[in-house]
Each structure stands twice: as C-alpha cells, then as structure tokens.
C-alpha cells in the first residue's frame, strides 16, 4: 500500500535526526520495526511471585523473568487480557520499560506521592504495590476521558492508598508531597513498536510545543515536593527537546542525580544537542533505546528538589 | 460518572465494617489495620488514611461494600484483595468450573458454606464474589471481569447489584 510505504519512509526520515546520538543506529532502526514482547507485572497486593508462577506453570503459559526487575515477566501468550490471572488482578499488562520510573522513584510505605500525569494508571498501581497500600498516592490526570480507565485499573489491581483527581497538572493545588512522578505527555516516539503510526505525527515543532507544557508540569511537581524530595521525570520519546531540554529548564529548582539499574542497559543523557547547551549534569539522566533491552524507548531523569529553591 | 468532592464521603464506623468481614468470612481485623472506611451514596470505600486530603476527588481508594443489597454485599475487588484471609464461606472451583464461572454461568454445586455471598477461588487465588443458595452458585462478577469465548459468547446476564465499572451510585 503506497500510504504505508510513504509513512514508514517519513518515519525513518524523522528518526534520522538521531543518527549521531543513538549508538548502533541501524540496529535501533531494525528493532523499531519489530513488535514488542508481551510483558506483565506481578501485582504483589494480590499475589506473590511463587504463587503466580506456579499458576502459569500449571496453565502451561510460558514466561521469562526480567533480569532487572523480579516482578516483571515476558509472557508467551497473544492475549494476556484473557488470562484468569489478569481478571483476578494478579498481573497487569505493562510495557517492560514503563515499569522503570516507579523503581527509580522508589516510593516508601506511608509516604505521600504525587503522580501528576497518571492515566491509565500502570505506574500509579505499581507504586501502590511498592508502598504496600500505605500512605497516599494522588493519581491525577487532566483528561476526563482517561479518568475512567485510570479508576478501573486502580480498582482491579486493589489500590486502596490512592485518590484520583483531574486537575490540569500545571495548576495542581498547593500541598506537600514526599516524592512526585511526572510521566509527561510527549510525542511518544518510543512507542512506535506498538503504534507504528506515531512517528509520522512527530516534528520538531510538535516537540517544542510539548516542551513548554512539560516544563510547566515538571516545575509545578517540584514546587509541590518537599525540599530534598525526589521527583522523577520520564517520557517515552527520544526527542531531546522533550527530555534534556525540559530538565535543563528546572535546574534552578532541583539537582539531577545519577542512578543505576543493574541488568538494564542504557545510554547517558545529552549535555547538548543541535546547538543547545543543556549542561554537563544532564549526562546523569538515562536514555533507554529499544535495541538495548528489546523494549520500547524511554527517558528517565531523577531530580532532587533543592533545600532552598527559588520559585 | 458523578464528580464529587471529598465532602461527598462520610466516614463510617470501622467496627461495623470490620465485623461484617469477620462474621461472614472469618477475616481477622488485623487485615484492616490502618485502613479507614467512608460512605458515599450506597457504597462503602476503603482508604489508607483516616482523613481524605483536601482535593476535588474523582474517587478515593476502592469500593469494598455495596449497601444496596441486604445483607451488604462485598465487591469482587475487595474479595480479590482480602478474600485470601477468609476462613469460611469460601468455595474453591476446579479448572472447568472456574472457566464457566468466569464466563458468567451459574454453577450447580453443593458446598459446605452458608447461604449468601461467598468468596470464590481457583487453586487458592480469589476470583471474586458469588451468591450461594443450596445447590447453586451464581456469579456476581462485574461484567468487565467476565472472560467470554470469542467464538460463541454466551449472552450477558447482569445480576441485580452487579458492581459497575463506572462508579454509579
Ligand atoms: C504518558 S501518559 C501517562 C501514563 C501513566 N503515567 C501510566 O503509567 O499509565 C501522559 C498523561 O498526561 C496527561 N496530561 C496531558 N496534559 C496534562 C496536564 N496538563 N495535566 C495533567 N495531565 C496531563 C494525559 O491525559 C496522559 O494521560
């Protein structure tokens, strides 16, 4: 079909802008055209890894455990949403790399956590589990249409320590959180393995428009976090404008911290791009490319609010 | 979906709620340590804090009991979370029966349980809520929790008082 040839041509043309920053670029392009493995997270609010694995063994469902995350599984099924274990809330279908931001944020039982862009809720439910259903997660999303799946996921997964709100995150009301997650709206280039059409909608202009929204969301989240508290900023795009370009604009409020996740390959953040100088500390952010771990693409920055932050 | 503020939720006496779980299912009160219960409309919600933070809330915590029925009916999601602590009124299904229960069928069976709402399990993992009358187990699973065969899907029969996904109260 001419249309798909045209759009895939446009797709790789847009991705060409990353040839100099993505290592082993041809392997990257190659992996972008392959479908994603089916991955699920074990929900320890309702089960344990041994219980779930023995159910899968008995049902004859093949699986492979993720090296970097003991609760992550790659499943050998086409439709995980038809498994009993899904309807029991024992597992959640969640892309492997999207299990990472909550691991970096590391919310503790009893803390107060803000999830500023939460729908459809995979990460909020994961945090609820990390916190053993204690403390508070405010799962916020400005899209009223997406509040429905957000609530449904939280309920199926048994998240009791959650409230759902629907503010525009840029104007989220005053409160003090221990930590915050900003899993921002973005151009989603990193989801192309699941949604091949996304790349054809991407452009530098679109990324720059998103950047101003992302900066406002991230600044608000930092202001709502206690001094010394951790804020994680993540996107599923490669565009530096939406990643390092955003983080570089909050350095008056927060410092970037390095982090490592054993078993997961990654590349450093970019200190500069296309003539923009983002700052040397931006190398502490991590970029996750599809061919590094056979996942979608992601960007994660771990920030810590300054003790005396100017607003 | 109704949009309501935190003020729409009234705290309910925790002992009343905890004793329902103890009397019907033998679930120890320790399981509910730290949780608060709130009422909005005819539903009871569990939440992890004694007070609701001052936001305009779409929802808090999780719906755990419907007061539309008498006796009160536990939601499938509450049983999935706490039902593994039940010491009585539990029915464990074999593979075949579990599949049919998930499809929304009523099962002809006799079990050593009291008439009324029961925890339905499969290999010890909780499926959800069932209604037992001697000789019969009727699925109370919310519609979106049913697993229907793609090929020959049986008709949906919503049970009165089915837990609804959209939170209508
Ligand atoms: C990448 S998605 C979040 C995925 C989610 N964290 C999860 O794990 O399921 C970004 C979300 O940001 C929301 N969003 C967009 N603009 C927003 C705003 N101004 N305030 C709050 N949320 C916003 C979108 O509706 C979308 O659901």
Short mmCIF file of C-alpha atoms and ligand atoms in Angstrom, two decimals:
data_model
loop_
_atom_site.label_atom_id
_atom_site.label_comp_id
_atom_site.label_asym_id
_atom_site.label_seq_id
_atom_site.Cartn_x
_atom_site.Cartn_y
_atom_site.Cartn_z
CA UNK A 1 0.00 0.00 0.00
CA UNK A 2 1.50 3.33 -1.05
CA UNK A 3 0.34 5.05 2.12
CA UNK A 4 2.23 2.80 4.48
CA UNK A 5 5.37 2.96 2.34
CA UNK A 6 5.09 6.72 2.42
CA UNK A 7 4.58 6.90 6.18
CA UNK A 8 7.33 4.44 7.01
CA UNK A 9 9.62 6.43 4.76
CA UNK A 10 8.66 9.60 6.62
CA UNK A 11 9.14 7.70 9.86
CA UNK A 12 12.73 6.75 9.22
CA UNK A 13 13.39 10.22 7.84
CA UNK A 14 12.27 11.77 11.13
CA UNK A 15 14.35 9.27 13.09
CA UNK A 16 17.42 10.18 11.01
CA UNK A 17 17.89 13.21 13.23
CA UNK A 18 19.01 10.80 15.97
CA UNK A 19 21.66 9.02 13.87
CA UNK A 20 24.50 10.76 15.70
CA UNK A 21 23.20 10.29 19.23
CA UNK A 22 21.84 6.73 19.18
CA UNK A 23 24.55 4.08 19.36
CA UNK A 24 24.39 1.31 16.72
CA UNK A 25 21.78 3.24 14.78
CA UNK A 26 20.99 0.52 12.24
CA UNK A 27 20.21 -1.96 14.99
CA UNK A 28 17.99 0.74 16.50
CA UNK A 29 16.04 1.21 13.24
CA UNK A 30 15.76 -2.52 12.88
CA UNK A 31 14.34 -3.02 16.38
CA UNK A 32 11.89 -0.14 15.88
CA UNK A 33 10.20 -2.13 13.13
CA UNK A 34 9.71 -5.23 15.28
CA UNK A 35 6.70 -5.80 17.55
CA UNK A 36 7.15 -5.64 21.33
CA UNK A 37 7.22 -8.72 23.55
CA UNK A 38 4.12 -9.19 25.76
CA UNK A 39 5.11 -8.17 29.28
CA UNK A 40 3.26 -8.17 32.59
CA UNK A 41 3.95 -7.05 36.14
CA UNK A 42 3.14 -9.32 39.07
CA UNK A 43 0.83 -7.47 41.48
CA UNK A 44 2.02 -8.29 44.98
CA UNK A 45 -1.01 -6.57 46.52
CA UNK A 46 -2.94 -9.70 45.50
CA UNK A 47 -0.41 -12.48 44.98
CA UNK A 48 3.24 -13.43 45.33
CA UNK A 49 5.73 -14.29 42.61
CA UNK A 50 5.84 -18.01 43.58
CA UNK A 51 2.03 -18.28 43.62
CA UNK A 52 1.67 -16.54 40.25
CA UNK A 53 4.48 -18.51 38.61
CA UNK A 54 3.03 -21.80 39.77
CA UNK A 55 -0.34 -20.81 38.30
CA UNK A 56 1.34 -20.03 34.96
CA UNK A 57 3.25 -23.31 35.07
CA UNK A 58 0.07 -25.23 35.69
CA UNK A 59 -1.79 -23.38 32.93
CA UNK A 60 1.07 -24.11 30.53
CA UNK A 61 1.81 -20.42 29.91
CA UNK A 62 5.48 -19.89 29.06
CA UNK A 63 7.31 -16.97 30.67
CA UNK A 64 10.71 -15.43 31.16
CA UNK A 65 11.60 -13.27 34.16
CA UNK A 66 13.14 -9.86 33.58
CA UNK A 67 16.75 -9.67 34.65
CA UNK A 68 16.48 -6.20 36.17
CA UNK A 69 13.05 -6.48 37.79
CA UNK A 70 11.91 -9.55 39.74
CA UNK A 71 8.21 -8.72 39.32
CA UNK A 72 8.40 -8.31 35.54
CA UNK A 73 7.65 -11.20 33.17
CA UNK A 74 7.69 -11.71 29.44
CA UNK A 75 4.77 -13.95 28.60
CA UNK A 76 4.37 -16.40 25.81
CA UNK A 77 0.69 -15.56 25.09
CA UNK A 78 -1.01 -13.41 22.50
CA UNK A 79 -3.85 -12.07 24.61
CA UNK A 80 -2.81 -11.67 28.25
CA UNK A 81 -6.09 -9.79 28.87
CA UNK A 82 -7.92 -13.11 28.55
CA UNK A 83 -5.97 -14.85 31.30
CA UNK A 84 -7.79 -15.57 34.56
CA UNK A 85 -4.78 -14.11 36.33
CA UNK A 86 -5.44 -10.77 34.65
CA UNK A 87 -9.07 -10.70 35.78
CA UNK A 88 -8.07 -11.73 39.29
CA UNK A 89 -5.81 -8.66 39.36
CA UNK A 90 -2.73 -10.84 39.90
CA UNK A 91 -0.97 -9.31 36.89
CA UNK A 92 -1.05 -6.06 34.98
CA UNK A 93 -0.18 -5.83 31.31
CA UNK A 94 2.52 -3.18 31.28
CA UNK A 95 5.36 -2.46 28.88
CA UNK A 96 8.69 -3.56 30.34
CA UNK A 97 10.44 -0.18 30.27
CA UNK A 98 7.40 1.61 31.71
CA UNK A 99 7.96 -0.38 34.92
CA UNK A 100 11.16 1.61 35.40
CA UNK A 101 10.12 5.14 36.58
CA UNK A 102 8.44 3.88 39.79
CA UNK A 103 11.55 1.80 40.52
CA UNK A 104 13.70 4.93 40.22
CA UNK A 105 11.25 7.00 42.29
CA UNK A 106 11.17 4.27 44.97
CA UNK A 107 8.13 5.44 46.99
CA UNK A 108 8.04 4.04 50.53
CA UNK A 109 5.06 2.79 52.56
CA UNK A 110 3.45 5.71 54.40
CA UNK A 111 4.79 8.47 52.14
CA UNK A 112 2.69 10.99 50.20
CA UNK A 113 3.24 10.68 46.47
CA UNK A 114 2.05 12.77 43.55
CA UNK A 115 1.55 11.11 40.17
CA UNK A 116 0.80 14.23 38.13
CA UNK A 117 0.01 12.54 34.78
CA UNK A 118 -1.34 9.20 35.91
CA UNK A 119 -3.79 7.75 33.37
CA UNK A 120 -4.26 4.91 32.54
CA UNK A 121 -2.55 4.09 35.81
CA UNK A 122 0.02 1.34 35.33
CA UNK A 123 2.66 3.26 37.23
CA UNK A 124 0.30 4.50 39.96
CA UNK A 125 -0.80 0.92 40.66
CA UNK A 126 2.83 -0.19 40.70
CA UNK A 127 3.62 2.48 43.29
CA UNK A 128 0.65 1.42 45.35
CA UNK A 129 2.22 -2.03 45.46
CA UNK A 130 5.67 -0.64 46.32
CA UNK A 131 4.00 1.16 49.23
CA UNK A 132 2.07 -1.95 50.38
CA UNK A 133 -1.13 0.10 50.08
CA UNK A 134 0.03 2.51 52.84
CA UNK A 135 0.33 6.28 52.73
CA UNK A 136 -1.10 8.24 49.83
CA UNK A 137 -0.83 8.41 46.07
CA UNK A 138 -2.66 11.21 44.31
CA UNK A 139 -3.23 9.87 40.80
CA UNK A 140 -4.02 12.94 38.74
CA UNK A 141 -4.83 13.31 35.05
CA UNK A 142 -6.35 16.28 33.26
CA UNK A 143 -8.15 14.13 30.70
CA UNK A 144 -11.64 13.28 31.90
CA UNK A 145 -11.92 10.53 29.27
CA UNK A 146 -8.83 8.85 30.69
CA UNK A 147 -10.07 9.01 34.30
CA UNK A 148 -12.39 6.06 33.56
CA UNK A 149 -9.64 3.58 32.61
CA UNK A 150 -7.47 5.01 35.39
CA UNK A 151 -10.09 4.24 38.02
CA UNK A 152 -10.81 0.82 36.51
CA UNK A 153 -7.14 -0.19 36.59
CA UNK A 154 -6.60 1.01 40.15
CA UNK A 155 -9.69 -0.86 41.29
CA UNK A 156 -8.82 -4.12 39.52
CA UNK A 157 -5.32 -4.00 40.97
CA UNK A 158 -6.53 -3.31 44.51
CA UNK A 159 -5.01 0.14 45.08
CA UNK A 160 -6.54 1.38 48.34
CA UNK A 161 -3.99 4.12 49.06
CA UNK A 162 -4.94 6.14 46.00
CA UNK A 163 -7.16 9.08 45.28
CA UNK A 164 -7.96 10.12 41.74
CA UNK A 165 -8.08 13.81 40.81
CA UNK A 166 -8.48 15.58 37.49
CA UNK A 167 -6.68 18.90 37.67
CA UNK A 168 -4.65 20.49 34.95
CA UNK A 169 -1.30 19.50 36.41
CA UNK A 170 0.12 22.98 35.78
CA UNK A 171 -2.34 24.31 38.31
CA UNK A 172 -2.42 21.45 40.80
CA UNK A 173 -3.44 22.92 44.19
CA UNK A 174 -0.96 23.59 46.98
CA UNK A 175 0.12 20.57 49.05
CA UNK A 176 3.39 18.99 50.19
CA UNK A 177 4.39 15.59 48.81
CA UNK A 178 7.39 13.45 49.73
CA UNK A 179 8.02 12.47 46.11
CA UNK A 180 6.49 13.08 42.70
CA UNK A 181 6.35 11.37 39.34
CA UNK A 182 5.88 13.35 36.13
CA UNK A 183 5.34 10.77 33.40
CA UNK A 184 4.68 13.50 30.92
CA UNK A 185 2.53 13.71 27.80
CA UNK A 186 5.02 13.50 24.93
CA UNK A 187 5.43 12.76 21.23
CA UNK A 188 5.67 9.03 22.14
CA UNK A 189 8.28 8.10 19.54
CA UNK A 190 9.38 5.28 21.80
CA UNK A 191 6.01 3.53 21.44
CA UNK A 192 6.38 3.06 17.67
CA UNK A 193 6.86 -0.68 18.08
CA UNK A 194 3.30 -0.86 19.38
CA UNK A 195 1.80 2.09 17.49
CA UNK A 196 3.67 2.31 14.18
CA UNK A 197 1.76 5.46 13.18
CA UNK A 198 3.16 7.73 15.89
CA UNK A 199 6.37 8.73 14.17
CA UNK A 200 4.60 10.24 11.19
CA UNK A 201 2.96 12.75 13.56
CA UNK A 202 6.25 13.83 15.12
CA UNK A 203 8.08 17.03 14.25
CA UNK A 204 10.44 19.46 15.89
CA UNK A 205 7.62 21.97 16.14
CA UNK A 206 5.40 19.46 17.96
CA UNK A 207 8.23 18.66 20.38
CA UNK A 208 8.78 22.36 21.10
CA UNK A 209 5.06 22.84 21.80
CA UNK A 210 5.12 19.88 24.16
CA UNK A 211 8.26 21.21 25.81
CA UNK A 212 6.52 24.24 27.27
CA UNK A 213 3.74 22.05 28.70
CA UNK A 214 6.28 19.57 30.07
CA UNK A 215 8.35 22.33 31.71
CA UNK A 216 5.26 23.76 33.41
CA UNK A 217 4.18 20.33 34.66
CA UNK A 218 7.63 19.47 35.96
CA UNK A 219 8.10 22.86 37.65
CA UNK A 220 4.74 22.50 39.38
CA UNK A 221 5.58 18.99 40.56
CA UNK A 222 8.88 20.16 42.03
CA UNK A 223 7.18 23.04 43.82
CA UNK A 224 4.71 20.56 45.33
CA UNK A 225 7.50 18.30 46.62
CA UNK A 226 9.21 18.88 49.96
CA UNK A 227 12.75 20.30 49.88
CA UNK A 228 15.14 17.36 49.50
CA UNK A 229 12.37 15.20 47.99
CA UNK A 230 12.82 13.17 44.80
CA UNK A 231 10.99 13.97 41.56
CA UNK A 232 11.22 11.61 38.59
CA UNK A 233 10.58 12.98 35.12
CA UNK A 234 10.00 10.44 32.36
CA UNK A 235 8.84 10.32 28.75
CA UNK A 236 8.54 7.67 26.07
CA UNK A 237 10.24 9.76 23.41
CA UNK A 238 13.76 10.20 22.05
CA UNK A 239 13.37 13.90 21.26
CA UNK A 240 15.96 15.85 23.31
CA UNK A 241 13.64 18.90 23.20
CA UNK A 242 11.19 16.95 25.41
CA UNK A 243 13.84 15.35 27.61
CA UNK A 244 17.13 17.08 28.43
CA UNK A 245 15.62 20.31 27.03
CA UNK A 246 12.93 20.13 29.74
CA UNK A 247 15.16 19.10 32.62
CA UNK A 248 17.65 21.87 31.81
CA UNK A 249 14.89 24.39 32.45
CA UNK A 250 14.21 23.30 36.05
CA UNK A 251 17.79 23.30 37.34
CA UNK A 252 17.07 26.44 39.37
CA UNK A 253 14.66 24.30 41.47
CA UNK A 254 16.26 20.86 41.53
CA UNK A 255 19.51 18.95 41.02
CA UNK A 256 19.91 15.98 38.69
CA UNK A 257 21.07 12.77 40.35
CA UNK A 258 22.63 9.75 38.73
CA UNK A 259 21.15 6.29 39.25
CA UNK A 260 21.85 2.79 38.01
CA UNK A 261 19.56 -0.15 37.46
CA UNK A 262 21.55 -3.38 37.38
CA UNK A 263 20.61 -5.62 34.47
CA UNK A 264 19.19 -2.84 32.28
CA UNK A 265 21.28 -1.29 29.50
CA UNK A 266 21.05 2.45 28.92
CA UNK A 267 22.79 5.46 27.42
CA UNK A 268 23.65 8.74 29.16
CA UNK A 269 21.60 11.91 28.77
CA UNK A 270 22.81 14.53 26.30
CA UNK A 271 24.74 17.57 27.60
CA UNK A 272 23.98 19.39 24.33
CA UNK A 273 22.04 18.94 21.10
CA UNK A 274 21.68 20.91 17.88
CA UNK A 275 23.48 23.92 19.29
CA UNK A 276 21.59 23.91 22.60
CA UNK A 277 23.77 23.60 25.67
CA UNK A 278 21.79 21.70 28.28
CA UNK A 279 24.57 21.45 30.86
CA UNK A 280 27.07 18.78 31.84
CA UNK A 281 24.88 17.38 34.67
CA UNK A 282 22.35 16.21 32.07
CA UNK A 283 24.53 13.15 31.39
CA UNK A 284 23.13 11.83 34.70
CA UNK A 285 19.76 11.27 33.02
CA UNK A 286 19.31 7.90 31.32
CA UNK A 287 18.09 7.09 27.80
CA UNK A 288 16.69 3.63 27.06
CA UNK A 289 16.70 2.63 23.42
CA UNK A 290 14.60 -0.24 22.02
CA UNK A 291 17.59 -2.26 20.80
CA UNK A 292 19.37 -2.07 24.16
CA UNK A 293 16.87 -4.19 26.09
CA UNK A 294 14.27 -5.19 23.45
CA UNK A 295 11.72 -2.77 24.94
CA UNK A 296 10.04 0.48 23.97
CA UNK A 297 12.05 3.69 24.20
CA UNK A 298 12.20 5.81 27.37
CA UNK A 299 13.90 8.72 29.06
CA UNK A 300 14.22 9.00 32.84
CA UNK A 301 15.60 11.83 34.96
CA UNK A 302 15.93 11.64 38.72
CA UNK A 303 15.77 15.07 40.34
CA UNK A 304 16.03 16.24 43.91
CA UNK A 305 14.39 19.44 44.98
CA UNK A 306 16.89 21.98 46.31
CA UNK A 307 16.77 22.69 50.01
CA UNK A 308 16.43 26.41 49.30
CA UNK A 309 14.72 26.58 45.96
CA UNK A 310 13.85 29.85 44.31
CA UNK A 311 10.33 29.63 42.92
CA UNK B 1 -19.84 9.37 36.47
CA UNK B 2 -20.58 11.81 39.20
CA UNK B 3 -17.88 14.29 40.02
CA UNK B 4 -17.88 14.90 43.71
CA UNK B 5 -15.65 16.48 46.24
CA UNK B 6 -14.08 14.84 49.24
CA UNK B 7 -17.02 16.19 51.24
CA UNK B 8 -19.28 13.69 49.47
CA UNK B 9 -17.57 10.97 51.51
CA UNK B 10 -18.70 10.42 55.10
CA UNK B 11 -16.52 8.41 57.49
CA UNK B 12 -18.25 5.21 58.66
CA UNK B 13 -17.73 3.35 61.87
CA UNK B 14 -14.83 1.00 61.26
CA UNK B 15 -16.06 -1.66 63.72
CA UNK B 16 -19.29 -2.08 61.77
CA UNK B 17 -17.38 -2.77 58.59
CA UNK B 18 -14.71 -4.96 60.16
CA UNK B 19 -17.29 -7.07 61.96
CA UNK B 20 -19.06 -7.80 58.69
CA UNK B 21 -15.88 -9.31 57.27
CA UNK B 22 -15.23 -11.21 60.47
CA UNK B 23 -18.73 -12.61 60.86
CA UNK B 24 -19.30 -13.59 57.26
CA UNK B 25 -15.80 -14.71 56.28
CA UNK B 26 -13.77 -15.05 59.47
CA UNK B 27 -11.31 -12.42 58.28
CA UNK B 28 -9.21 -11.08 61.14
CA UNK B 29 -9.40 -7.38 61.94
CA UNK B 30 -5.60 -7.19 61.61
CA UNK B 31 -6.09 -7.30 57.85
CA UNK B 32 -7.74 -3.86 58.01
CA UNK B 33 -5.14 -2.23 60.21
CA UNK B 34 -4.51 1.31 59.06
CA UNK B 35 -7.44 1.47 56.65
CA UNK B 36 -10.37 3.84 57.03
CA UNK B 37 -13.87 3.37 55.62
CA UNK B 38 -16.06 6.01 54.01
CA UNK B 39 -19.53 6.07 52.65
CA UNK B 40 -20.76 7.80 49.52
CA UNK B 41 -24.20 7.02 48.18
CA UNK B 42 -24.86 3.35 48.85
CA UNK B 43 -21.25 2.25 48.62
CA UNK B 44 -18.55 1.86 51.26
CA UNK B 45 -15.00 2.71 50.22
CA UNK B 46 -11.73 1.69 51.86
CA UNK B 47 -8.90 4.21 52.00
CA UNK B 48 -5.45 4.20 53.53
CA UNK B 49 -5.75 7.38 55.60
CA UNK B 50 -8.13 8.36 58.39
CA UNK B 51 -8.88 11.64 56.60
CA UNK B 52 -9.40 12.48 52.97
CA UNK B 53 -6.87 15.03 51.73
CA UNK B 54 -8.32 18.36 50.62
CA UNK B 55 -8.63 17.80 46.88
CA UNK B 56 -11.52 17.71 44.45
CA UNK B 57 -11.63 13.91 44.26
CA UNK B 58 -13.00 11.77 41.44
CA UNK B 59 -12.70 8.78 43.75
CA UNK B 60 -10.85 7.62 46.84
CA UNK B 61 -9.37 4.21 47.50
CA UNK B 62 -11.62 1.36 46.46
CA UNK B 63 -15.27 0.36 46.65
CA UNK B 64 -15.48 -2.57 49.03
CA UNK B 65 -19.14 -3.00 50.03
CA UNK B 66 -22.45 -2.31 48.37
CA UNK B 67 -25.23 -1.38 50.79
CA UNK B 68 -27.85 -1.67 48.06
CA UNK B 69 -28.35 -5.29 48.99
CA UNK B 70 -29.34 -6.79 52.30
CA UNK B 71 -27.17 -8.19 53.70
CA UNK B 72 -24.43 -5.90 52.46
CA UNK B 73 -22.55 -7.29 49.50
CA UNK B 74 -18.75 -7.34 49.29
CA UNK B 75 -17.35 -6.21 45.94
CA UNK B 76 -15.34 -8.63 43.83
CA UNK B 77 -12.34 -6.30 44.09
CA UNK B 78 -12.43 -6.26 47.89
CA UNK B 79 -12.60 -10.06 47.94
CA UNK B 80 -9.69 -10.27 45.49
CA UNK B 81 -7.68 -8.16 47.95
CA UNK B 82 -8.78 -9.62 51.30
CA UNK B 83 -10.58 -12.88 50.46
CA UNK B 84 -7.45 -14.99 50.81
CA UNK B 85 -7.67 -14.32 54.56
CA UNK B 86 -11.17 -15.81 54.72
CA UNK B 87 -11.64 -18.84 56.98
CA UNK B 88 -15.20 -19.69 55.97
CA UNK B 89 -17.77 -19.28 53.21
CA UNK B 90 -15.16 -19.95 50.56
CA UNK B 91 -15.81 -22.12 47.50
CA UNK B 92 -12.82 -23.37 45.53
CA UNK B 93 -13.54 -24.31 41.92
CA UNK B 94 -11.72 -26.74 39.64
CA UNK B 95 -10.39 -25.60 36.25
CA UNK B 96 -13.54 -26.38 34.32
CA UNK B 97 -15.88 -24.74 36.83
CA UNK B 98 -13.63 -21.70 37.17
CA UNK B 99 -13.77 -21.21 33.42
CA UNK B 100 -17.57 -21.41 33.46
CA UNK B 101 -17.81 -19.08 36.45
CA UNK B 102 -15.63 -16.53 34.62
CA UNK B 103 -17.98 -16.84 31.64
CA UNK B 104 -20.81 -15.69 33.92
CA UNK B 105 -22.58 -19.05 34.21
CA UNK B 106 -24.41 -20.17 37.30
CA UNK B 107 -23.00 -23.45 38.58
CA UNK B 108 -24.95 -26.34 40.06
CA UNK B 109 -22.98 -27.41 43.09
CA UNK B 110 -23.26 -28.16 46.77
CA UNK B 111 -20.70 -26.76 49.19
CA UNK B 112 -20.19 -26.62 52.95
CA UNK B 113 -20.98 -22.90 53.15
CA UNK B 114 -23.82 -20.75 54.42
CA UNK B 115 -26.39 -19.30 52.07
CA UNK B 116 -25.36 -15.83 50.86
CA UNK B 117 -22.25 -14.16 49.49
CA UNK B 118 -19.15 -16.31 49.23
CA UNK B 119 -15.50 -15.95 48.22
CA UNK B 120 -15.00 -17.92 45.02
CA UNK B 121 -11.45 -19.14 44.44
CA UNK B 122 -9.50 -21.21 41.96
CA UNK B 123 -6.40 -23.01 43.25
CA UNK B 124 -6.49 -20.72 46.24
CA UNK B 125 -6.42 -17.45 44.22
CA UNK B 126 -9.57 -15.37 44.54
CA UNK B 127 -11.82 -14.97 41.51
CA UNK B 128 -14.42 -12.80 43.23
CA UNK B 129 -17.90 -12.73 44.68
CA UNK B 130 -20.52 -15.43 44.25
CA UNK B 131 -24.02 -15.86 45.65
CA UNK B 132 -24.66 -19.31 47.07
CA UNK B 133 -28.06 -20.86 47.56
CA UNK B 134 -28.13 -24.57 48.34
CA UNK B 135 -27.28 -26.36 45.10
CA UNK B 136 -26.37 -23.26 43.15
CA UNK B 137 -23.57 -20.69 42.82
CA UNK B 138 -24.42 -17.51 40.94
CA UNK B 139 -21.64 -15.30 39.59
CA UNK B 140 -21.54 -11.75 40.97
CA UNK B 141 -18.55 -10.75 38.87
CA UNK B 142 -18.76 -7.32 37.31
CA UNK B 143 -19.31 -7.61 33.60
CA UNK B 144 -15.86 -6.41 32.66
CA UNK B 145 -14.36 -9.28 34.67
CA UNK B 146 -16.05 -11.94 32.56
CA UNK B 147 -13.96 -13.92 30.14
CA UNK B 148 -16.08 -14.78 27.17
CA UNK B 149 -15.24 -17.16 24.37
CA UNK B 150 -14.57 -15.12 21.21
CA UNK B 151 -16.37 -17.65 19.06
CA UNK B 152 -19.63 -18.38 20.85
CA UNK B 153 -20.07 -15.76 23.51
CA UNK B 154 -23.00 -16.52 25.81
CA UNK B 155 -25.39 -13.69 26.45
CA UNK B 156 -24.63 -11.25 29.23
CA UNK B 157 -26.92 -11.60 32.19
CA UNK B 158 -26.26 -8.74 34.53
CA UNK B 159 -27.08 -9.68 38.09
CA UNK B 160 -29.04 -7.16 40.07
CA UNK B 161 -26.47 -5.27 42.10
CA UNK B 162 -23.58 -6.09 39.77
CA UNK B 163 -20.64 -3.96 40.66
CA UNK B 164 -20.41 -1.40 37.94
CA UNK B 165 -17.23 -0.15 36.43
CA UNK B 166 -18.28 3.46 36.14
CA UNK B 167 -18.84 4.06 39.82
CA UNK B 168 -22.52 4.96 39.58
CA UNK B 169 -24.05 5.05 42.98
C1 LIG C 1 2.39 9.19 29.21
S1 LIG C 1 0.73 9.41 29.74
C2 LIG C 1 0.81 8.85 31.43
C3 LIG C 1 0.89 7.34 31.61
C4 LIG C 1 0.71 6.91 33.06
N1 LIG C 1 1.71 7.52 33.92
C5 LIG C 1 0.72 5.41 33.24
O1 LIG C 1 1.73 4.86 33.70
O2 LIG C 1 -0.28 4.75 32.93
C6 LIG C 1 0.56 11.15 29.91
C7 LIG C 1 -0.75 11.61 30.51
O3 LIG C 1 -0.68 13.01 30.74
C8 LIG C 1 -1.98 13.53 30.69
N2 LIG C 1 -1.92 15.01 30.58
C9 LIG C 1 -1.77 15.75 29.47
N3 LIG C 1 -1.74 17.07 29.80
C10 LIG C 1 -1.89 17.13 31.15
C11 LIG C 1 -1.98 18.22 32.07
N4 LIG C 1 -1.88 19.49 31.67
N5 LIG C 1 -2.14 17.92 33.38
C12 LIG C 1 -2.23 16.64 33.80
N6 LIG C 1 -2.17 15.58 32.96
C13 LIG C 1 -1.99 15.82 31.64
C14 LIG C 1 -2.59 12.80 29.52
O4 LIG C 1 -4.01 12.79 29.61
C15 LIG C 1 -1.98 11.41 29.63
O5 LIG C 1 -2.86 10.52 30.25
#
